[in-house]
mmCIF file of C-alpha atoms in Angstrom:
data_model
loop_
_atom_site.group_PDB
_atom_site.id
_atom_site.type_symbol
_atom_site.label_atom_id
_atom_site.label_comp_id
_atom_site.label_asym_id
_atom_site.label_seq_id
_atom_site.Cartn_x
_atom_site.Cartn_y
_atom_site.Cartn_z
ATOM 1 C CA UNK G 1 -58.129 4.569 0.591
ATOM 2 C CA UNK G 2 -55.516 5.819 3.025
ATOM 3 C CA UNK G 3 -53.973 9.167 2.085
ATOM 4 C CA UNK G 4 -50.444 10.192 3.041
ATOM 5 C CA UNK G 5 -48.425 13.117 1.652
ATOM 6 C CA UNK G 6 -47.730 12.070 -1.938
ATOM 7 C CA UNK G 7 -49.156 8.535 -1.803
ATOM 8 C CA UNK G 8 -52.566 6.889 -1.673
ATOM 9 C CA UNK G 9 -52.895 3.313 -0.435
ATOM 10 C CA UNK G 10 -55.910 1.257 -1.493
ATOM 11 C CA UNK G 11 -57.116 -1.546 0.777
ATOM 12 C CA UNK G 12 -59.731 -4.244 0.457
ATOM 13 C CA UNK G 13 -62.242 -5.357 3.084
ATOM 14 C CA UNK G 14 -59.601 -7.562 4.721
ATOM 15 C CA UNK G 15 -57.293 -4.535 5.053
ATOM 16 C CA UNK G 16 -54.878 -5.983 2.517
ATOM 17 C CA UNK G 17 -53.119 -3.374 0.375
ATOM 18 C CA UNK G 18 -54.141 -3.793 -3.271
ATOM 19 C CA UNK G 19 -52.621 -0.641 -4.798
ATOM 20 C CA UNK G 20 -50.297 2.274 -4.115
ATOM 21 C CA UNK G 21 -50.812 5.470 -6.112
ATOM 22 C CA UNK G 22 -48.401 8.382 -6.271
ATOM 23 C CA UNK G 23 -50.256 11.673 -6.586
ATOM 24 C CA UNK G 24 -49.571 15.386 -6.793
ATOM 25 C CA UNK G 25 -51.644 18.534 -6.400
ATOM 26 C CA UNK G 26 -51.457 21.530 -8.704
ATOM 27 C CA UNK G 27 -50.600 24.868 -7.118
ATOM 28 C CA UNK G 28 -47.756 26.969 -5.770
ATOM 29 C CA UNK G 29 -46.916 24.687 -2.843
ATOM 30 C CA UNK G 30 -43.808 22.483 -2.841
ATOM 31 C CA UNK G 31 -45.732 19.657 -1.199
ATOM 32 C CA UNK G 32 -48.505 18.956 1.252
ATOM 33 C CA UNK G 33 -49.089 17.659 4.752
ATOM 34 C CA UNK G 34 -51.954 16.397 6.899
ATOM 35 C CA UNK G 35 -54.202 15.192 4.035
ATOM 36 C CA UNK G 36 -57.857 14.748 4.978
ATOM 37 C CA UNK G 37 -60.540 13.440 2.627
ATOM 38 C CA UNK G 38 -64.317 13.408 2.479
ATOM 39 C CA UNK G 39 -66.758 12.290 -0.221
ATOM 40 C CA UNK G 40 -69.237 14.785 -1.678
ATOM 41 C CA UNK G 41 -72.842 14.050 -2.666
ATOM 42 C CA UNK G 42 -71.692 12.536 -5.967
ATOM 43 C CA UNK G 43 -69.277 10.198 -4.204
ATOM 44 C CA UNK G 44 -66.218 12.121 -5.423
ATOM 45 C CA UNK G 45 -63.134 12.605 -3.264
ATOM 46 C CA UNK G 46 -62.432 16.059 -1.835
ATOM 47 C CA UNK G 47 -58.952 16.541 -0.405
ATOM 48 C CA UNK G 48 -58.048 19.090 2.260
ATOM 49 C CA UNK G 49 -54.438 19.678 3.275
ATOM 50 C CA UNK G 50 -51.744 22.012 4.565
ATOM 51 C CA UNK G 51 -49.627 23.417 1.741
ATOM 52 C CA UNK G 52 -45.932 22.840 2.336
ATOM 53 C CA UNK G 53 -43.309 25.403 1.318
ATOM 54 C CA UNK G 54 -39.600 24.698 1.662
ATOM 55 C CA UNK G 55 -38.792 28.021 3.330
ATOM 56 C CA UNK G 56 -41.735 28.189 5.732
ATOM 57 C CA UNK G 57 -42.617 26.580 9.041
ATOM 58 C CA UNK G 58 -45.102 23.855 8.165
ATOM 59 C CA UNK G 59 -47.664 24.248 10.945
ATOM 60 C CA UNK G 60 -46.566 27.533 12.530
ATOM 61 C CA UNK G 61 -44.888 30.777 11.489
ATOM 62 C CA UNK G 62 -41.293 31.706 10.783
ATOM 63 C CA UNK G 63 -42.250 34.946 12.508
ATOM 64 C CA UNK G 64 -45.584 35.792 14.107
ATOM 65 C CA UNK G 65 -48.197 36.765 13.132
ATOM 66 C CA UNK G 66 -48.654 35.008 9.796
ATOM 67 C CA UNK G 67 -51.342 33.654 7.489
ATOM 68 C CA UNK G 68 -51.920 29.885 7.507
ATOM 69 C CA UNK G 69 -54.053 28.095 4.958
ATOM 70 C CA UNK G 70 -56.009 24.892 4.567
ATOM 71 C CA UNK G 71 -56.354 24.163 0.865
ATOM 72 C CA UNK G 72 -58.858 22.098 -1.111
ATOM 73 C CA UNK G 73 -58.385 19.956 -4.223
ATOM 74 C CA UNK G 74 -60.303 17.395 -6.274
ATOM 75 C CA UNK G 75 -58.960 14.582 -8.493
ATOM 76 C CA UNK G 76 -58.583 15.196 -12.220
ATOM 77 C CA UNK G 77 -59.761 11.671 -13.062
ATOM 78 C CA UNK G 78 -60.367 8.239 -11.577
ATOM 79 C CA UNK G 79 -56.650 7.389 -11.551
ATOM 80 C CA UNK G 80 -56.225 9.740 -8.546
ATOM 81 C CA UNK G 81 -52.707 10.502 -9.780
ATOM 82 C CA UNK G 82 -53.290 14.258 -10.010
ATOM 83 C CA UNK G 83 -55.491 16.723 -8.142
ATOM 84 C CA UNK G 84 -56.349 20.313 -8.996
ATOM 85 C CA UNK G 85 -56.524 22.815 -6.187
ATOM 86 C CA UNK G 86 -59.277 25.408 -5.932
ATOM 87 C CA UNK G 87 -58.316 29.054 -6.446
ATOM 88 C CA UNK G 88 -59.578 30.123 -3.027
ATOM 89 C CA UNK G 89 -58.269 28.460 0.128
ATOM 90 C CA UNK G 90 -60.760 26.552 2.246
ATOM 91 C CA UNK G 91 -59.467 28.447 5.288
ATOM 92 C CA UNK G 92 -57.142 31.421 5.502
ATOM 93 C CA UNK G 93 -56.389 32.305 9.120
ATOM 94 C CA UNK G 94 -54.164 34.843 10.826
ATOM 95 C CA UNK G 95 -52.426 33.247 13.790
ATOM 96 C CA UNK G 96 -50.381 35.148 16.356
ATOM 97 C CA UNK G 97 -48.839 32.132 18.100
ATOM 98 C CA UNK G 98 -48.733 28.359 18.110
ATOM 99 C CA UNK G 99 -49.721 26.124 15.219
ATOM 100 C CA UNK G 100 -52.535 25.454 12.752
ATOM 101 C CA UNK G 101 -52.803 21.954 11.289
ATOM 102 C CA UNK G 102 -54.611 18.619 10.891
ATOM 103 C CA UNK G 103 -57.908 19.526 9.187
ATOM 104 C CA UNK G 104 -60.915 17.237 9.596
ATOM 105 C CA UNK G 105 -64.216 17.761 7.728
ATOM 106 C CA UNK G 106 -67.582 16.311 8.705
ATOM 107 C CA UNK G 107 -71.051 16.664 7.139
ATOM 108 C CA UNK G 108 -73.822 17.781 9.479
ATOM 109 C CA UNK G 109 -77.440 16.632 9.265
ATOM 110 C CA UNK G 110 -78.499 20.081 7.973
ATOM 111 C CA UNK G 111 -76.249 19.705 4.914
ATOM 112 C CA UNK G 112 -73.508 22.093 6.072
ATOM 113 C CA UNK G 113 -69.934 21.088 6.854
ATOM 114 C CA UNK G 114 -67.683 21.627 9.853
ATOM 115 C CA UNK G 115 -63.928 21.763 9.476
ATOM 116 C CA UNK G 116 -61.984 21.145 12.666
ATOM 117 C CA UNK G 117 -58.384 22.349 12.849
ATOM 118 C CA UNK G 118 -55.773 21.502 15.463
ATOM 119 C CA UNK G 119 -53.640 23.996 17.355
ATOM 120 C CA UNK G 120 -51.551 21.862 19.728
ATOM 121 C CA UNK G 121 -54.000 20.896 22.512
ATOM 122 C CA UNK G 122 -56.756 23.099 21.097
ATOM 123 C CA UNK G 123 -59.325 22.312 18.404
ATOM 124 C CA UNK G 124 -60.945 25.115 16.378
ATOM 125 C CA UNK G 125 -64.143 24.898 14.298
ATOM 126 C CA UNK G 126 -65.136 26.519 11.003
ATOM 127 C CA UNK G 127 -68.318 26.105 8.924
ATOM 128 C CA UNK G 128 -68.953 25.936 5.171
ATOM 129 C CA UNK G 129 -72.138 25.557 3.164
ATOM 130 C CA UNK G 130 -70.368 23.280 0.664
ATOM 131 C CA UNK G 131 -67.000 21.607 0.273
ATOM 132 C CA UNK G 132 -65.930 24.129 -2.358
ATOM 133 C CA UNK G 133 -66.807 27.129 -0.162
ATOM 134 C CA UNK G 134 -64.486 29.015 2.118
ATOM 135 C CA UNK G 135 -64.959 27.856 5.709
ATOM 136 C CA UNK G 136 -65.533 30.647 8.217
ATOM 137 C CA UNK G 137 -66.077 31.111 11.940
ATOM 138 C CA UNK G 138 -69.834 30.949 12.565
ATOM 139 C CA UNK G 139 -71.619 33.909 14.099
ATOM 140 C CA UNK G 140 -73.266 33.858 17.522
ATOM 141 C CA UNK G 141 -70.481 31.890 19.226
ATOM 142 C CA UNK G 142 -68.076 33.298 21.783
ATOM 143 C CA UNK G 143 -64.484 33.169 20.611
ATOM 144 C CA UNK G 144 -61.578 32.067 22.788
ATOM 145 C CA UNK G 145 -58.405 33.956 23.603
ATOM 146 C CA UNK G 146 -56.962 32.678 20.319
ATOM 147 C CA UNK G 147 -59.585 34.622 18.360
ATOM 148 C CA UNK G 148 -61.101 31.369 17.070
ATOM 149 C CA UNK G 149 -64.086 29.241 18.046
ATOM 150 C CA UNK G 150 -62.430 26.786 20.435
ATOM 151 C CA UNK G 151 -64.304 23.493 20.727
ATOM 152 C CA UNK G 152 -61.442 22.106 22.787
ATOM 153 C CA UNK G 153 -59.385 24.551 24.826
ATOM 154 C CA UNK G 154 -56.258 22.849 26.191
ATOM 155 C CA UNK G 155 -58.264 19.603 26.200
ATOM 156 C CA UNK G 156 -56.998 17.937 23.013
ATOM 157 C CA UNK G 157 -56.087 18.464 19.368
ATOM 158 C CA UNK G 158 -55.501 16.518 16.122
ATOM 159 C CA UNK G 159 -59.244 16.015 15.685
ATOM 160 C CA UNK G 160 -61.274 13.275 14.046
ATOM 161 C CA UNK G 161 -65.061 13.465 13.796
ATOM 162 C CA UNK G 162 -68.129 11.570 12.635
ATOM 163 C CA UNK G 163 -71.846 12.352 12.418
ATOM 164 C CA UNK G 164 -74.044 9.974 14.416
ATOM 165 C CA UNK G 165 -77.674 10.780 13.747
ATOM 166 C CA UNK G 166 -78.136 14.460 14.543
ATOM 167 C CA UNK G 167 -75.039 14.530 16.764
ATOM 168 C CA UNK G 168 -71.374 15.177 16.025
ATOM 169 C CA UNK G 169 -68.884 12.980 17.848
ATOM 170 C CA UNK G 170 -65.495 14.688 18.020
ATOM 171 C CA UNK G 171 -62.361 12.731 18.945
ATOM 172 C CA UNK G 172 -59.137 14.439 20.056
ATOM 173 C CA UNK G 173 -55.627 13.532 21.134
ATOM 174 C CA UNK G 174 -55.039 14.556 24.750
ATOM 175 C CA UNK G 175 -51.668 14.586 26.457
ATOM 176 C CA UNK G 176 -52.007 13.348 30.047
ATOM 177 C CA UNK G 177 -50.107 14.304 33.195
ATOM 178 C CA UNK G 178 -48.230 11.012 32.761
ATOM 179 C CA UNK G 179 -46.851 12.297 29.466
ATOM 180 C CA UNK G 180 -48.701 9.868 27.182
ATOM 181 C CA UNK G 181 -51.360 10.569 24.572
ATOM 182 C CA UNK G 182 -54.884 9.187 24.838
ATOM 183 C CA UNK G 183 -57.988 9.538 22.661
ATOM 184 C CA UNK G 184 -61.046 11.265 24.104
ATOM 185 C CA UNK G 185 -64.505 12.018 22.708
ATOM 186 C CA UNK G 186 -67.015 14.817 23.169
ATOM 187 C CA UNK G 187 -70.568 14.770 21.778
ATOM 188 C CA UNK G 188 -72.717 17.757 20.836
ATOM 189 C CA UNK G 189 -75.874 18.416 18.850
ATOM 190 C CA UNK G 190 -74.331 20.892 16.408
ATOM 191 C CA UNK G 191 -70.601 20.131 16.614
ATOM 192 C CA UNK G 192 -69.877 23.744 17.519
ATOM 193 C CA UNK G 193 -70.492 23.887 21.273
ATOM 194 C CA UNK G 194 -67.290 24.673 23.209
ATOM 195 C CA UNK G 195 -66.555 21.711 25.476
ATOM 196 C CA UNK G 196 -65.469 21.817 29.099
ATOM 197 C CA UNK G 197 -62.905 19.365 30.415
ATOM 198 C CA UNK G 198 -65.590 17.260 32.121
ATOM 199 C CA UNK G 199 -67.484 16.866 28.839
ATOM 200 C CA UNK G 200 -64.812 14.554 27.401
ATOM 201 C CA UNK G 201 -64.844 10.767 27.771
ATOM 202 C CA UNK G 202 -61.718 8.632 27.350
ATOM 203 C CA UNK G 203 -62.242 6.035 24.612
ATOM 204 C CA UNK G 204 -58.684 4.779 24.035
ATOM 205 C CA UNK G 205 -55.855 4.643 26.548
ATOM 206 C CA UNK G 206 -53.152 2.167 27.613
ATOM 207 C CA UNK G 207 -55.398 1.101 30.493
ATOM 208 C CA UNK G 208 -58.219 0.219 28.093
ATOM 209 C CA UNK G 209 -55.949 -1.787 25.784
ATOM 210 C CA UNK G 210 -54.190 -4.447 27.792
ATOM 211 C CA UNK G 211 -51.792 -5.268 24.937
ATOM 212 C CA UNK G 212 -50.206 -1.820 25.330
ATOM 213 C CA UNK G 213 -47.751 -0.782 28.015
ATOM 214 C CA UNK G 214 -48.584 2.015 30.437
ATOM 215 C CA UNK G 215 -46.140 4.284 28.600
ATOM 216 C CA UNK G 216 -47.765 3.787 25.171
ATOM 217 C CA UNK G 217 -49.267 6.803 23.426
ATOM 218 C CA UNK G 218 -52.428 6.649 21.316
ATOM 219 C CA UNK G 219 -52.948 9.659 19.081
ATOM 220 C CA UNK G 220 -54.233 11.187 15.826
ATOM 221 C CA UNK G 221 -57.712 9.601 15.650
ATOM 222 C CA UNK G 222 -59.540 8.974 12.391
ATOM 223 C CA UNK G 223 -62.954 7.335 12.443
ATOM 224 C CA UNK G 224 -65.292 5.902 9.804
ATOM 225 C CA UNK G 225 -68.529 3.969 9.935
ATOM 226 C CA UNK G 226 -67.835 0.241 9.708
ATOM 227 C CA UNK G 227 -68.535 -0.842 6.099
ATOM 228 C CA UNK G 228 -71.676 -2.837 5.412
ATOM 229 C CA UNK G 229 -71.999 -6.123 3.548
ATOM 230 C CA UNK G 230 -71.606 -4.400 0.166
ATOM 231 C CA UNK G 231 -67.898 -3.867 0.879
ATOM 232 C CA UNK G 232 -66.230 -7.121 -0.222
ATOM 233 C CA UNK G 233 -62.720 -8.457 -0.221
ATOM 234 C CA UNK G 234 -60.822 -8.143 -3.491
ATOM 235 C CA UNK G 235 -59.764 -11.270 -5.322
#
């Protein structure tokens, strides 16, 4: 499945679209943005998103400071046409400047979850014991000037992440001096270690993809494990 605000696209193993599903989420919001999904232990879809309100700045504040939320919802049935939001937001954060967007959730080897959130060229981290919990800033980590745990500080935002063994591989969009976006990766044992600029490795750039021009931008990474032989093409 590929989630967009208001629509879900279903693909087969050959990446051919086999269905398009319109969906909505219960709650006070007028819409949603930046949908991010993860499966729980039962294989059920958990949706995280920014609530959208017609009179509010979507990722920032009409006036600072303000409260920004990441909300959580689960499908009402297998049709995926309607989702019910949880009463408590997954994250409720007070921001004094900038933006707060693009959630990404990853399961760690110890059974806890990290939610990464983008703030322009920064990436913040929050931890939850389960997908239905509120995600909070973990103790024992030094916070950045933003007041959040900054995994990436001016090194890249719009995160995507995957667990590889006992490591967390975090991918970010970084704007270069040439004015184009590239994708970079940083690896850590717990997914919470603040990363220095030299810790990042470029994994996608115009130079690495010869079919792209030097002015092409590559951004907004999302990564999954390549499906195994059980994933078959639809008829």
